[in-house]
XYZ file of N, CA and C in Angstrom:
777
model
N 32.578 4.645 -5.272
C 32.195 5.441 -6.593
C 31.924 6.813 -6.502
N 31.110 7.160 -5.491
C 30.477 8.404 -5.578
C 31.190 9.186 -4.343
N 31.556 10.421 -4.299
C 31.585 11.306 -3.102
C 30.225 11.710 -2.611
N 29.659 10.890 -1.717
C 28.161 11.053 -1.453
C 27.903 12.466 -0.886
N 28.825 12.625 0.140
C 28.723 13.913 1.135
C 28.755 15.142 0.233
N 29.722 15.171 -0.648
C 29.800 16.343 -1.695
C 28.822 16.436 -2.640
N 28.082 15.431 -3.219
C 26.960 15.361 -4.022
C 25.818 15.805 -3.363
N 25.508 15.395 -1.985
C 24.315 15.484 -1.172
C 24.376 17.149 -0.757
N 25.537 17.512 -0.535
C 25.788 19.122 -0.259
C 25.564 19.679 -1.489
N 25.742 19.528 -2.655
C 25.470 20.143 -3.799
C 24.007 20.562 -3.995
N 23.311 19.286 -3.998
C 21.819 19.162 -4.110
C 21.147 20.119 -3.020
N 21.676 19.972 -1.850
C 21.279 20.829 -0.457
C 21.540 22.256 -1.103
N 22.460 22.662 -1.170
C 22.904 24.138 -1.663
C 21.842 24.605 -2.914
N 21.408 23.778 -3.621
C 20.584 24.153 -4.712
C 18.860 23.970 -4.360
N 18.937 23.525 -3.091
C 17.440 23.082 -2.505
C 16.792 22.249 -3.647
N 17.636 21.311 -4.046
C 16.697 20.508 -5.084
C 16.124 19.144 -4.447
N 14.895 18.965 -4.392
C 14.383 17.753 -3.861
C 14.969 16.485 -4.582
N 15.654 15.674 -3.798
C 15.951 14.218 -4.226
C 15.532 13.120 -3.247
N 15.579 11.819 -3.749
C 15.633 10.826 -2.812
C 16.825 9.939 -2.682
N 17.248 9.630 -1.552
C 18.571 8.988 -1.084
C 18.356 7.438 -0.765
N 18.796 6.450 -1.695
C 18.296 5.157 -1.484
C 19.691 4.681 -0.855
N 19.443 3.947 0.268
C 20.654 3.103 0.854
C 19.974 1.757 1.322
N 20.992 0.861 0.537
C 20.834 -0.885 0.673
C 21.056 -1.136 2.125
N 20.381 -1.614 2.754
C 20.462 -1.978 4.305
C 20.723 -3.471 4.538
N 20.234 -4.309 3.712
C 20.496 -5.671 4.045
C 20.422 -6.303 2.672
N 21.227 -7.401 2.544
C 21.265 -8.304 1.517
C 21.354 -9.742 2.002
N 20.616 -10.584 1.606
C 20.602 -12.119 1.725
C 20.632 -12.929 0.710
N 21.456 -13.971 0.564
C 21.752 -14.695 -0.543
C 22.310 -14.049 -1.682
N 22.019 -14.363 -2.947
C 22.578 -13.856 -4.044
C 21.895 -12.554 -4.453
N 22.735 -11.574 -4.460
C 22.205 -10.224 -4.847
C 23.133 -9.422 -5.742
N 22.325 -8.461 -6.624
C 23.281 -7.585 -7.405
C 23.880 -6.705 -6.921
N 23.677 -6.156 -5.513
C 24.358 -5.249 -4.926
C 24.864 -5.714 -3.480
N 25.368 -4.758 -2.747
C 25.874 -4.953 -1.547
C 25.400 -4.084 -0.400
N 25.442 -4.426 0.828
C 24.957 -3.482 1.866
C 25.886 -2.225 1.734
N 25.096 -1.001 1.867
C 25.703 0.123 1.684
C 25.633 0.688 0.272
N 25.281 -0.256 -0.639
C 25.174 0.432 -2.088
C 24.154 1.594 -1.991
N 24.380 2.582 -2.631
C 23.602 3.911 -2.488
C 23.270 4.320 -3.861
N 22.156 5.132 -4.105
C 21.720 5.621 -5.353
C 21.068 7.037 -5.069
N 21.062 8.074 -5.738
C 20.413 9.245 -5.492
C 19.463 9.401 -6.723
N 18.211 9.698 -6.576
C 17.259 9.793 -7.489
C 16.658 11.151 -7.285
N 16.481 12.159 -8.628
C 15.791 13.421 -8.649
C 14.397 13.050 -9.213
N 13.702 14.307 -8.898
C 12.225 14.353 -9.421
C 12.131 14.149 -10.901
N 13.075 14.221 -11.868
C 12.981 13.790 -13.259
C 13.591 12.493 -13.445
N 13.684 11.797 -12.571
C 14.427 10.391 -12.522
C 15.847 10.433 -13.020
N 16.473 11.505 -12.911
C 17.938 11.376 -12.864
C 18.625 10.465 -11.812
N 19.531 9.745 -11.930
C 20.107 9.009 -11.143
C 21.563 8.990 -11.012
N 22.161 9.069 -9.724
C 23.525 9.148 -9.395
C 23.803 7.795 -8.690
N 24.793 6.831 -8.984
C 25.148 5.643 -8.422
C 24.043 4.563 -8.953
N 24.263 3.408 -8.007
C 23.373 2.387 -8.501
C 23.132 1.351 -7.489
N 22.035 0.697 -7.616
C 21.915 -0.474 -6.535
C 21.775 -1.783 -7.148
N 22.362 -1.844 -8.370
C 22.428 -3.211 -9.040
C 21.686 -3.180 -10.445
N 20.986 -2.227 -10.934
C 20.343 -2.237 -12.248
C 19.152 -3.265 -12.126
N 18.600 -3.436 -13.472
C 17.631 -4.006 -13.700
C 16.208 -3.551 -13.148
N 15.250 -4.730 -12.871
C 13.886 -4.201 -12.335
C 13.819 -3.800 -11.050
N 14.946 -4.356 -10.212
C 14.949 -3.808 -8.851
C 15.230 -2.288 -8.820
N 16.059 -2.013 -9.652
C 16.663 -0.566 -9.476
C 15.271 0.251 -10.182
N 14.724 -0.248 -11.378
C 13.454 0.466 -11.567
C 12.339 0.583 -10.463
N 12.166 -0.477 -9.910
C 11.309 -0.461 -8.664
C 11.777 0.620 -7.776
N 12.937 0.657 -7.383
C 13.644 1.672 -6.340
C 13.248 3.096 -6.957
N 13.615 3.247 -8.235
C 13.306 4.568 -8.908
C 11.921 5.221 -8.518
N 10.871 4.218 -8.975
C 9.572 4.618 -8.676
C 9.185 4.867 -7.152
N 9.735 4.139 -6.441
C 9.354 4.390 -4.849
C 10.147 5.491 -4.527
N 11.359 5.910 -5.161
C 11.777 7.155 -4.799
C 11.049 8.407 -5.108
N 10.442 8.452 -6.497
C 9.557 9.495 -6.537
C 8.291 9.614 -5.772
N 7.706 8.420 -5.407
C 6.843 8.568 -4.378
C 7.192 9.007 -3.047
N 8.534 8.856 -2.663
C 9.098 9.371 -1.289
C 9.262 10.877 -1.542
N 9.573 11.463 -2.594
C 9.723 12.787 -2.962
C 8.355 13.374 -2.952
N 7.450 12.850 -3.655
C 6.121 13.450 -3.789
C 5.538 13.678 -2.410
N 5.493 12.483 -1.737
C 4.897 12.437 -0.334
C 5.817 12.992 0.623
N 6.919 13.153 0.398
C 7.790 13.565 1.226
C 8.019 12.865 2.664
N 8.021 11.641 2.586
C 8.232 10.497 3.606
C 9.129 9.340 3.097
N 9.668 8.968 4.190
C 10.721 7.858 4.323
C 10.092 6.461 3.785
N 10.567 5.772 3.041
C 9.968 4.518 2.431
C 11.140 3.293 2.689
N 10.777 2.273 3.444
C 11.421 1.086 3.631
C 10.925 0.090 2.789
N 11.665 -0.535 1.901
C 11.217 -1.762 1.071
C 12.041 -3.116 1.021
N 11.495 -3.999 0.920
C 12.000 -5.395 0.910
C 11.736 -6.197 -0.306
N 12.513 -6.777 -1.054
C 12.007 -7.400 -2.371
C 12.911 -8.814 -2.468
N 12.170 -9.760 -2.758
C 12.926 -11.205 -3.145
C 13.034 -11.086 -4.421
N 14.189 -11.541 -5.144
C 14.652 -11.545 -6.367
C 14.342 -12.825 -7.096
N 13.042 -12.884 -7.406
C 12.470 -14.092 -7.980
C 12.070 -13.741 -9.536
N 11.027 -14.518 -9.887
C 10.405 -14.313 -11.189
C 9.972 -12.799 -11.754
N 9.445 -12.368 -10.646
C 8.909 -10.905 -10.756
C 9.800 -9.999 -11.352
N 11.108 -10.277 -10.939
C 12.223 -9.426 -11.445
C 13.122 -10.018 -12.407
N 12.527 -11.174 -12.963
C 13.330 -11.774 -14.226
C 14.646 -12.376 -13.488
N 14.683 -12.711 -12.248
C 15.984 -13.206 -11.705
C 15.560 -14.556 -11.224
N 16.710 -15.307 -11.085
C 16.457 -16.754 -10.555
C 17.564 -16.752 -9.152
N 17.966 -15.906 -8.915
C 19.024 -15.991 -7.620
C 18.157 -16.110 -6.460
N 17.072 -15.674 -6.366
C 16.243 -15.892 -5.078
C 16.770 -15.115 -3.979
N 17.762 -13.985 -4.188
C 18.172 -13.320 -3.193
C 17.078 -12.177 -2.460
N 17.317 -11.536 -1.461
C 16.444 -10.589 -0.823
C 17.203 -9.330 -0.523
N 16.627 -8.172 -0.914
C 17.437 -6.951 -0.741
C 16.441 -5.986 0.092
N 17.033 -5.292 1.152
C 16.009 -4.156 1.654
C 16.836 -2.995 1.741
N 16.102 -2.058 1.496
C 16.603 -0.681 1.335
C 15.591 0.484 1.880
N 16.100 1.602 2.394
C 15.505 2.630 2.635
C 15.730 3.906 1.781
N 14.634 4.542 1.552
C 14.504 5.859 0.768
C 14.337 6.890 1.629
N 15.119 7.895 1.602
C 15.033 9.141 2.318
C 14.791 10.318 1.321
N 13.531 10.986 1.461
C 13.576 12.190 0.769
C 14.332 13.375 1.422
N 14.977 14.181 0.636
C 15.609 15.313 1.326
C 15.419 16.663 0.546
N 15.954 17.708 1.222
C 15.847 19.099 0.669
C 14.391 19.504 0.609
N 13.347 19.056 1.397
C 11.989 19.409 1.329
C 11.454 19.843 2.881
N 12.211 20.731 3.390
C 11.812 20.987 4.633
C 10.509 21.652 4.596
N 9.555 21.432 5.693
C 8.320 21.860 5.777
C 8.537 23.679 5.895
N 7.475 24.249 5.177
C 7.737 25.840 5.430
C 6.303 26.276 5.942
N 6.581 27.149 7.083
C 5.380 27.695 7.575
C 5.286 29.229 7.177
N 3.943 29.597 6.515
C 3.616 30.745 6.218
C 2.505 31.265 7.418
N 3.138 32.265 7.961
C 2.237 32.692 9.341
C 1.741 34.100 9.305
N 0.640 34.137 8.966
C 0.134 35.673 8.780
C -0.515 36.102 10.044
N 0.236 37.239 10.399
C -0.082 38.032 11.667
C 0.961 37.806 12.758
N 1.688 39.070 12.753
C 3.040 39.133 13.540
C 2.625 39.886 14.965
N 1.429 39.031 15.540
C 0.922 39.701 16.834
C 1.766 38.958 17.926
N 1.155 38.949 19.204
C 1.956 38.174 20.135
C 2.085 36.886 19.922
N 1.080 36.179 19.647
C 1.067 34.742 19.481
C 1.932 34.411 18.209
N 1.937 35.039 17.132
C 2.521 34.759 16.019
C 4.149 35.115 16.316
N 4.539 36.026 17.150
C 5.937 36.107 17.291
C 6.447 34.926 18.309
N 5.587 34.482 19.219
C 6.057 33.383 20.160
C 6.056 32.186 19.142
N 5.322 31.834 18.339
C 5.383 30.514 17.419
C 6.763 30.756 16.762
N 7.005 32.059 16.195
C 8.234 31.877 15.648
C 9.428 31.815 16.266
N 9.434 32.176 17.512
C 10.532 31.948 18.553
C 10.743 30.341 18.804
N 9.629 29.717 19.216
C 9.845 28.349 19.282
C 10.116 27.677 18.226
N 9.841 27.846 16.930
C 10.102 27.076 15.874
C 11.778 27.205 15.279
N 12.320 28.077 16.016
C 13.889 28.146 15.834
C 14.507 26.847 16.037
N 15.431 26.285 15.260
C 16.132 25.025 15.418
C 15.208 23.985 15.341
N 14.125 24.000 14.673
C 13.272 22.666 14.129
C 13.356 22.589 12.618
N 12.772 21.646 12.212
C 12.715 21.500 10.625
C 12.101 22.527 9.974
N 11.457 23.566 10.425
C 10.477 24.449 9.900
C 11.052 25.672 9.333
N 11.141 25.951 8.257
C 11.733 27.350 7.419
C 10.332 28.182 7.832
N 10.502 29.238 8.363
C 9.260 30.355 8.885
C 9.584 31.480 8.097
N 8.315 31.719 7.765
C 7.794 33.077 7.112
C 6.832 33.902 7.733
N 7.123 35.038 8.379
C 6.242 35.879 9.101
C 5.801 37.038 8.206
N 4.582 37.127 8.013
C 3.800 38.101 7.050
C 2.766 38.856 8.000
N 2.925 40.229 7.687
C 2.047 41.106 8.176
C 1.845 42.417 7.309
N 0.533 42.949 7.320
C 0.222 44.025 6.493
C 0.250 45.522 7.172
N 0.709 45.536 8.531
C 0.752 46.752 9.078
C 1.976 47.637 8.833
N 1.943 48.933 8.616
C 3.154 49.682 8.309
C 4.075 49.564 9.459
N 5.450 49.493 8.815
C 6.625 49.345 9.902
C 6.393 48.443 11.082
N 5.654 47.276 10.985
C 5.513 46.673 12.139
C 6.598 45.871 12.378
N 7.341 45.395 11.466
C 8.490 44.504 11.735
C 9.678 45.334 12.278
N 9.836 46.641 12.524
C 10.878 47.539 12.941
C 11.062 47.299 14.535
N 9.740 46.991 14.962
C 9.806 47.025 16.563
C 9.980 45.696 17.087
N 10.230 44.532 16.173
C 10.160 43.370 16.627
C 11.585 42.671 16.746
N 11.779 41.871 17.519
C 13.167 41.064 17.886
C 13.082 39.784 17.403
N 13.534 39.456 16.202
C 13.182 38.140 15.488
C 14.601 37.320 15.289
N 14.565 36.119 15.412
C 15.976 35.260 15.019
C 16.156 35.588 13.446
N 17.415 35.498 13.257
C 17.868 35.681 11.918
C 17.228 34.669 10.546
N 16.859 33.449 11.433
C 16.384 32.509 10.368
C 14.811 32.707 10.033
N 14.215 33.661 10.600
C 12.544 34.013 10.237
C 12.758 35.235 9.260
N 12.175 34.879 8.014
C 11.868 35.682 6.889
C 10.841 36.485 7.125
N 10.771 37.743 6.883
C 9.486 38.713 7.085
C 9.081 39.162 5.861
N 7.956 39.354 5.757
C 7.017 39.868 4.475
C 6.157 40.840 4.792
N 6.387 42.250 4.364
C 5.429 43.143 4.493
C 4.386 43.154 3.312
N 3.075 42.997 3.530
C 2.220 43.118 2.418
C 1.216 44.165 2.580
N 0.202 44.259 1.884
C -0.712 45.431 2.122
C -2.116 44.862 1.930
N -2.788 45.587 2.744
C -4.301 45.009 2.946
C -5.267 45.307 1.565
N -4.726 46.300 0.867
C -5.492 46.611 -0.349
C -4.878 45.772 -1.497
N -3.934 45.249 -1.602
C -3.357 44.564 -2.850
C -3.381 42.999 -2.365
N -4.453 42.497 -2.586
C -4.752 41.035 -2.242
C -3.688 40.037 -2.988
N -2.998 40.486 -4.173
C -2.143 39.629 -4.801
C -0.861 39.429 -3.998
N -0.753 40.362 -3.072
C 0.803 40.512 -2.205
C 0.371 39.187 -1.082
N -0.712 38.845 -0.869
C -0.973 37.491 0.001
C -0.520 36.392 -0.700
N -1.207 36.266 -1.954
C -1.041 34.988 -2.927
C 0.319 34.663 -3.210
N 1.140 35.889 -3.370
C 2.445 35.477 -3.844
C 3.460 35.255 -3.137
N 3.197 35.531 -1.756
C 4.445 35.224 -0.639
C 4.229 33.770 -0.347
N 3.278 32.912 -0.590
C 3.162 31.707 -0.094
C 3.716 30.707 -1.277
N 4.568 29.590 -0.900
C 5.049 28.591 -1.812
C 4.045 27.522 -1.527
N 2.801 27.460 -2.146
C 1.873 26.387 -2.024
C 2.659 25.048 -2.499
N 2.077 24.078 -1.951
C 2.374 22.840 -2.005
C 2.269 21.842 -0.881
N 2.818 20.679 -0.989
C 2.650 19.584 -0.110
C 3.490 19.883 1.242
N 4.401 20.885 1.140
C 5.235 21.283 2.224
C 5.006 22.487 2.890
N 3.938 22.999 2.228
C 3.185 24.339 2.785
C 2.356 24.381 3.932
N 2.790 25.033 5.208
C 2.037 25.149 6.344
C 1.643 26.501 6.376
N 0.296 26.527 6.645
C -0.381 28.097 6.493
C -0.973 28.389 7.954
N -0.611 29.296 8.492
C -1.353 29.577 9.951
C -1.775 31.207 9.776
N -3.080 31.462 10.138
C -3.810 32.636 9.998
C -4.194 33.196 11.389
N -3.459 34.390 11.599
C -3.627 35.033 13.191
C -3.609 36.492 12.899
N -4.261 37.259 11.853
C -4.083 38.317 11.755
C -4.738 39.205 12.641
N -4.712 40.737 12.699
C -5.368 41.591 13.571
C -6.852 41.880 13.001
N -7.276 41.284 11.922
C -8.416 41.529 11.329
C -9.241 40.331 10.713
N -10.403 40.316 11.100
C -11.396 38.913 10.746
C -11.446 39.278 9.357
N -11.639 40.131 8.528
C -11.930 40.202 7.188
C -10.617 39.592 6.500
N -9.482 40.083 6.915
C -8.116 39.847 6.130
C -8.103 38.269 6.382
N -8.306 37.766 7.480
C -8.479 36.352 8.100
C -9.216 35.422 6.828
N -10.581 35.943 6.898
C -11.294 35.442 5.728
C -10.833 35.168 4.440
N -10.275 36.584 4.001
C -9.583 36.592 2.516
C -8.600 35.440 2.344
N -7.608 35.639 3.576
C -6.401 34.482 3.505
C -7.012 32.926 3.293
N -8.005 32.766 4.412
C -8.567 31.261 4.327
C -9.074 30.896 2.919
N -9.984 31.843 2.249
C -10.854 31.421 1.137
C -9.748 31.471 -0.108
N -8.503 32.112 -0.017
C -7.535 32.033 -1.150
C -6.609 30.602 -0.791
N -6.379 30.375 0.638
C -5.525 29.105 0.727
C -6.274 27.938 0.509
N -7.862 27.717 0.461
C -8.305 26.858 0.243
C -8.759 26.285 -1.228
N -7.849 27.185 -2.046
C -7.959 27.190 -3.425
C -6.574 26.941 -3.943
N -5.680 26.644 -3.251
C -4.346 26.065 -3.331
C -3.977 24.857 -2.410
N -2.785 24.336 -2.749
C -2.468 22.902 -1.931
C -1.640 23.448 -0.769
N -2.117 22.839 0.194
C -1.353 23.069 1.568
C -1.170 21.837 2.633
N -0.287 21.672 3.121
C -0.117 20.549 3.834
C -0.935 20.570 5.475
N -1.178 21.760 5.754
C -1.873 22.252 7.040
C -2.370 23.641 6.983
N -3.407 23.947 7.216
C -3.937 25.006 7.216
C -4.770 25.591 8.590
N -4.364 26.521 9.144
C -4.945 26.678 10.597
C -5.394 28.083 10.768
N -6.534 28.159 11.553
C -7.073 29.487 11.771
C -7.135 29.691 13.192
N -6.588 30.839 13.948
C -6.905 31.259 15.142
C -8.441 31.761 15.331
N -9.145 31.256 16.513
C -10.336 31.697 16.558
C -11.319 30.705 17.617
N -12.616 31.167 17.652
C -13.645 30.438 18.270
C -14.353 29.397 17.437
N -15.015 28.737 18.009
C -15.757 27.593 17.393
C -17.077 28.529 16.517
N -17.378 29.668 17.051
C -18.266 30.696 16.500
C -17.660 31.200 15.273
N -16.506 31.529 15.388
C -15.836 32.299 14.180
C -15.886 31.361 13.159
N -15.604 29.965 13.422
C -15.376 28.817 12.556
C -16.730 28.918 11.888
N -17.754 28.449 12.520
C -19.164 28.537 11.877
C -19.713 29.806 10.949
N -19.329 30.808 11.321
C -19.368 32.096 10.465
C -18.609 32.013 9.314
N -17.360 31.621 9.365
C -16.635 31.554 8.147
C -16.986 30.290 7.190
N -17.466 29.412 7.830
C -17.852 28.280 6.951
C -19.207 28.546 6.289
N -20.180 29.286 6.709
C -21.420 29.750 5.921
C -20.893 30.877 4.971
N -19.987 31.594 5.179
C -19.665 32.570 4.276
C -18.953 32.001 3.006
N -18.033 30.787 3.314
C -17.290 30.268 2.255
C -18.251 29.556 1.477
N -19.097 28.834 1.819
C -20.213 28.061 1.066
C -21.196 29.184 0.319
N -21.717 30.187 1.048
C -22.574 30.861 0.499
C -21.943 32.019 -0.355
N -20.997 32.719 0.107
C -20.370 33.797 -0.643
C -19.124 33.474 -1.588
N -18.521 32.397 -1.343
C -17.223 31.968 -2.043
C -17.493 30.680 -3.093
N -18.564 30.222 -2.742
C -18.971 28.914 -3.697
C -17.914 27.839 -3.376
N -17.494 27.726 -2.047
C -16.291 26.550 -1.730
C -17.421 25.529 -0.969
N -17.877 24.588 -1.563
C -18.645 23.823 -0.955
C -18.431 23.067 0.449
N -16.986 22.900 0.340
C -16.322 21.884 1.657
C -16.258 22.952 2.745
N -16.509 24.342 2.703
C -16.297 25.308 3.769
C -15.279 25.130 4.628
N -15.431 25.149 5.600
C -13.891 24.891 6.728
C -13.692 23.714 7.075
N -14.094 22.698 6.348
C -13.885 21.164 6.649
C -12.446 20.937 6.736
N -11.536 21.640 5.716
C -10.249 21.362 5.769
C -9.414 22.464 6.493
N -9.898 23.105 7.240
C -9.289 24.197 8.062
C -9.343 23.500 9.408
N -8.058 23.574 10.192
C -7.942 23.516 11.605
C -8.415 24.640 12.315
N -9.494 24.806 13.220
C -10.166 25.767 13.849
C -10.786 25.410 15.074
N -10.447 25.679 16.135
C -9.478 26.536 16.826
C -8.017 25.719 16.458
N -6.843 26.394 16.256
C -5.472 25.894 16.338
C -4.851 25.449 17.543
N -4.064 24.684 17.581
C -3.320 24.252 18.891
C -3.930 23.032 19.687
N -2.964 22.029 20.001
C -3.419 20.757 20.978
C -3.940 21.360 22.193
N -4.988 20.577 22.597
C -5.533 20.991 23.678
C -4.763 20.490 25.053
N -3.810 21.340 25.277
C -2.900 21.117 26.612
C -3.154 22.009 27.748
N -4.047 23.272 27.522
C -4.378 24.040 28.528
C -3.332 25.272 28.412
N -3.951 26.283 29.105
C -3.000 27.423 29.059
C -3.714 28.737 28.058
N -3.540 29.986 28.464
C -4.237 30.871 27.698
C -3.225 32.190 27.422
N -2.044 32.125 27.868
C -1.052 33.236 27.497
C -0.693 32.947 26.205
N -0.014 34.005 25.508
C 0.310 33.880 24.097
C 1.547 32.881 23.972
N 2.296 32.662 25.046
C 3.482 31.456 24.973
C 2.933 30.409 25.175
N 1.820 30.059 25.834
C 1.208 28.872 26.031
C 0.442 28.580 24.789
N -0.130 29.396 24.218
C -0.785 28.976 22.925
C 0.142 28.696 22.006
N 0.977 29.514 21.847
C 2.179 29.079 20.994
C 2.573 27.669 20.932
N 3.097 27.397 22.116
C 3.476 26.148 22.407
C 2.633 25.170 21.824
N 1.280 25.115 22.096
C 0.251 24.299 21.859
C 0.090 24.171 20.181
N 0.300 25.415 19.516
C 0.354 25.403 18.057
C 1.545 24.769 17.464
N 2.812 24.996 17.894
C 3.983 24.212 17.694
C 3.898 22.985 17.697
N 3.449 22.537 18.732
C 3.362 20.900 19.274
C 2.291 20.387 17.969
N 1.470 21.031 17.776
C 0.511 20.543 16.613
C 1.137 20.537 15.328
N 1.926 21.516 15.028
C 2.775 21.459 13.624
C 3.885 20.420 13.318
N 4.498 20.299 14.623
C 5.348 19.015 14.621
C 4.820 17.805 14.471
N 3.540 17.582 15.399
C 2.885 16.507 15.217
C 2.707 15.805 13.919
N 2.079 16.990 12.967
C 1.559 16.857 11.674
C 2.847 16.476 10.918
N 3.905 17.096 11.177
C 5.099 16.881 10.221
C 5.545 15.694 10.597
N 6.015 15.177 11.749
C 6.349 13.896 12.062
C 5.782 12.663 11.533
N 4.387 12.752 11.648
C 3.321 11.850 11.497
C 3.351 11.407 9.881
N 3.465 12.602 9.118
C 3.605 12.292 7.639
C 4.808 11.909 7.251
N 5.997 12.072 8.093
C 7.219 11.244 7.650
C 7.116 9.700 7.903
N 6.284 9.509 8.843
C 6.366 8.067 9.387
C 5.389 7.382 8.603
N 4.201 7.904 7.906
C 3.145 7.150 7.341
C 3.735 6.786 5.901
């Protein structure tokens, strides 16, 4: 019925979040066959069908959940009285969210920040590298996939506007200035992120925690900030630290898809 490859390509080109439903198993009498497919958008527009009726309504609701949570959902339903059907067949399908790549906003184009960018090339992450130092990017060699953003230390709004806040937003703070680090952390805590990390020591974390509570009236303080960042795998060179941080980001991303 549908040219699925062409349709999926169109949604990808528009970067429009969708859920792709594929029927993977049919047992007994069912209103669909293995391989039946359907696309669902965030506003519940549908393309294709998996048989209509309450089964399809249920699948659409689950598709919206898959989009909002950005995770794959596998479902199985027996078509009995709950679905106002007496055929008693069983349908299994998988729902895949698409066009919701995790996006990293990395504040600080220092040695570690640049190494993180290099390691994230050819991973699911879209990477934005942000720095406030004048002409800093002119001396850096970065992959063409890395988006760079020049901000200013005096215009706080430039920090806020560069980030696409939401459930796919990962923010790392590694700037050259602790005062800037604090401003970005305080800003990020008032917006939605999937992951918020700060480079620094336990002492820095305690200091920022007290400042957030007392000066910014953010009662949770640093509770929702990962600091220090990176998995504890050892090594203290910029590349080794970057490897530990990238491993942590990928771990968070793939765990969220599996849950």
